[in-house]
Amino acid sequence: DTAVSQTPKYLVTQMGNDKSIKCEQNLGHDTMYWYKQDSKKFLKIMFSYNNKELIINETVPNRFSPKSPDKAHLNLHINSLELGDSAVYFCASSQDPGKSEQFFGPGTRLTVL
Amino acid sequence: DQQVKQNSPSLSVQEGRISILNCDYTNSMFDYFLWYKKYPAEGPTFLISISSIKDKNEDGRFTVFLNKSAKHLSLHIVPSQPGDSAVYFCAASGKGGNTGKLIFGQGTTLQVKP
């Protein structure tokens, strides 16, 4: 049973397009996150939702819009894709926003041409 | 400004020997530290954590040591096994603006040779 799943695993698209990445967790966790791993392999947090409420919003362009329809899902929509958006995007979840371990999904490799 | 640093990009050890991975941090507000292991094309997997009230935490072959005064932590793997070959990330979180946020180091690639 996959604890944190993401779709799609790979996404190749043209500049200027709009795309979405979906994430689901079946761990019963309250908190979900989006991270970006860039070409230099740095993993950086983008957003966090707790009980469907946005609690962390790093300095991310507003072309990126997360949406949490319920506690088990956190989707990431990206408008007007740019070359620099190419990266691996990881979804994660944790029991709460405090000091608990975060469980990561397998990642979505986004390539913008 | 990198708050969590792993200065060794790679480490190679012989099977059965000890692997020591190091991590330094700059933000004194960090009070919880974690190690994650990552295989290619997979997400990071939680390995072990330590709270700042402790200086050591053990789980099987994995031990994490924390030196708060030096703002340094290390992960010891004994004995190392070929299946341990992966990228290891250290991460930190803490109070204030870092609550709930994991700040990651850039990773160290460990290769365990049979």
XYZ file of C-alpha atoms in Angstrom:
227
model
C 0.000 0.000 0.000
C 1.450 3.333 -1.080
C 1.400 5.803 1.813
C 1.978 9.001 -0.198
C 1.290 8.834 -3.924
C 1.762 11.400 -6.665
C 0.556 11.566 -10.245
C 1.973 11.832 -12.747
C 5.486 10.518 -12.153
C 6.802 12.285 -15.247
C 5.463 15.406 -16.911
C 6.909 16.939 -20.073
C 5.301 20.114 -21.346
C 5.881 23.282 -23.304
C 6.615 26.721 -21.875
C 3.480 28.713 -21.203
C 1.269 25.704 -20.506
C -0.690 25.128 -17.307
C -0.292 21.801 -15.501
C -1.315 20.101 -12.270
C 0.319 17.510 -10.037
C -1.830 15.485 -7.658
C -0.915 14.073 -4.273
C -2.780 11.736 -1.970
C -1.865 10.248 1.397
C -3.579 7.346 3.140
C -1.775 7.742 6.467
C -4.503 9.775 8.128
C -2.093 12.689 8.552
C -3.277 16.232 9.119
C -0.443 18.065 7.372
C 0.769 17.948 3.782
C 3.638 19.653 1.995
C 5.089 20.400 -1.405
C 8.857 20.452 -1.886
C 10.922 21.267 -4.957
C 14.250 19.600 -5.725
C 16.148 21.680 -8.238
C 18.967 20.737 -10.598
C 21.503 21.208 -7.791
C 19.582 18.614 -5.773
C 18.495 21.045 -3.053
C 15.147 20.104 -1.502
C 13.192 23.221 -0.585
C 9.776 23.564 0.945
C 7.186 25.442 -1.077
C 3.876 25.055 0.772
C 2.287 23.326 3.715
C -1.363 22.708 4.540
C -2.745 21.645 7.887
C -6.351 20.438 7.918
C -6.892 22.030 4.487
C -5.536 25.364 5.699
C -2.404 26.960 4.242
C 0.216 27.352 6.984
C 3.487 27.683 5.110
C 3.918 29.666 1.921
C 7.521 30.217 0.990
C 8.607 32.815 -1.562
C 7.157 30.937 -4.477
C 5.884 32.713 -7.644
C 2.123 33.109 -7.569
C 1.960 31.028 -10.739
C 2.092 28.126 -8.269
C -1.203 27.515 -6.503
C -1.726 24.639 -4.092
C -5.204 23.330 -3.406
C -6.308 20.976 -0.664
C -9.832 19.634 -1.250
C -9.568 17.490 1.885
C -6.956 16.396 4.425
C -5.832 13.461 2.285
C -5.165 15.446 -0.891
C -2.899 18.334 -1.817
C -2.637 19.284 -5.462
C -0.231 21.715 -7.083
C -1.320 23.768 -10.073
C 1.267 25.675 -12.071
C 0.287 28.383 -14.550
C 2.351 29.713 -17.449
C 5.164 27.220 -17.027
C 8.720 28.491 -17.402
C 11.993 26.687 -18.156
C 13.135 27.283 -14.573
C 10.185 25.312 -13.234
C 11.847 22.114 -14.434
C 12.558 20.124 -11.279
C 11.380 17.175 -9.243
C 8.396 18.019 -7.052
C 7.835 15.982 -3.911
C 4.700 15.809 -1.863
C 4.968 14.852 1.822
C 2.721 14.425 4.830
C 3.121 14.359 8.600
C 0.945 13.712 11.639
C 0.987 17.403 12.551
C 2.943 20.533 11.645
C 5.224 20.206 14.646
C 8.163 17.933 15.176
C 6.989 14.814 13.453
C 8.563 12.903 10.664
C 7.476 13.740 7.176
C 6.710 10.945 4.728
C 7.495 11.647 1.106
C 5.895 10.598 -2.143
C 7.968 9.252 -5.053
C 8.234 12.628 -6.780
C 7.072 14.100 -10.081
C 9.773 15.003 -12.581
C 8.596 18.070 -14.472
C 10.418 19.029 -17.661
C 9.510 22.291 -19.348
C 10.690 22.589 -22.975
C 21.839 31.485 2.751
C 22.227 27.796 3.504
C 21.242 27.035 7.071
C 21.980 23.306 6.860
C 25.171 22.130 5.202
C 26.561 18.761 4.286
C 30.067 19.558 3.176
C 30.949 16.133 1.820
C 29.146 15.480 -1.466
C 30.198 11.849 -1.438
C 31.604 9.108 0.768
C 32.856 5.640 -0.092
C 33.309 2.887 2.510
C 33.926 -0.819 2.524
C 31.134 -3.205 3.496
C 31.223 -3.968 7.210
C 33.027 -0.755 8.131
C 31.556 2.346 9.728
C 30.042 5.138 7.631
C 30.026 8.605 9.190
C 27.993 11.320 7.535
C 28.265 14.874 8.818
C 25.975 17.863 8.896
C 26.396 21.425 10.191
C 23.739 24.011 10.854
C 23.800 27.722 11.554
C 20.374 28.545 13.003
C 20.266 28.181 16.788
C 16.449 28.069 16.634
C 16.596 24.569 15.163
C 15.633 22.027 17.805
C 14.773 18.894 15.856
C 16.967 17.092 13.389
C 16.306 14.257 10.979
C 18.160 12.056 8.536
C 16.575 10.858 5.332
C 17.816 8.304 2.815
C 17.020 8.620 -0.866
C 17.367 6.105 -3.665
C 17.285 7.262 -7.315
C 13.791 7.962 -8.673
C 12.243 7.588 -5.219
C 11.206 10.017 -2.517
C 13.297 10.527 0.628
C 12.658 7.949 3.340
C 12.851 8.872 7.008
C 15.717 7.166 8.804
C 16.229 8.572 12.279
C 15.704 11.779 14.222
C 16.938 13.525 17.328
C 15.568 16.265 19.516
C 17.873 18.986 20.783
C 17.327 17.814 24.369
C 19.334 14.695 23.537
C 22.850 14.187 22.266
C 22.449 10.660 20.903
C 19.738 8.497 19.414
C 20.154 4.911 18.270
C 18.071 2.689 16.033
C 19.650 -0.594 15.074
C 22.694 0.056 12.896
C 21.987 3.797 12.796
C 23.060 6.302 15.445
C 22.716 10.048 15.282
C 24.909 12.282 17.445
C 24.139 15.922 18.143
C 26.675 18.489 19.349
C 24.651 21.631 20.012
C 27.585 23.807 20.975
C 29.281 23.034 17.666
C 25.968 23.057 15.764
C 26.951 19.726 14.297
C 25.298 16.364 13.881
C 26.492 13.113 12.455
C 24.971 9.838 11.340
C 26.892 6.642 12.035
C 26.036 3.445 10.186
C 27.615 0.299 11.642
C 28.188 -2.058 9.962
C 27.690 -0.564 6.527
C 25.955 -2.716 3.933
C 25.799 -2.384 0.122
C 22.049 -1.685 0.417
C 22.915 1.456 2.375
C 24.273 3.017 -0.824
C 22.046 6.054 -1.365
C 21.947 9.817 -0.931
C 21.606 10.877 2.699
C 20.000 14.181 3.582
C 20.105 15.828 6.939
C 17.216 18.152 7.794
C 16.328 20.501 10.610
C 13.233 22.190 11.924
C 12.607 24.471 14.841
C 10.743 27.238 16.525
C 9.361 30.447 15.143
C 9.472 30.752 11.409
C 10.886 27.269 11.034
C 8.053 25.427 12.749
C 6.879 22.566 10.564
C 9.419 23.432 7.882
C 12.167 20.979 7.129
C 15.339 22.714 5.988
C 17.477 20.225 4.092
C 21.183 19.950 3.475
C 22.360 19.271 -0.054
C 22.911 15.569 0.534
C 25.848 13.165 0.720
C 26.063 10.220 -1.657
C 27.188 7.118 0.208
C 28.660 4.203 -1.683
C 29.236 0.977 0.226
C 31.535 -1.358 -1.661
C 31.141 -5.126 -1.274
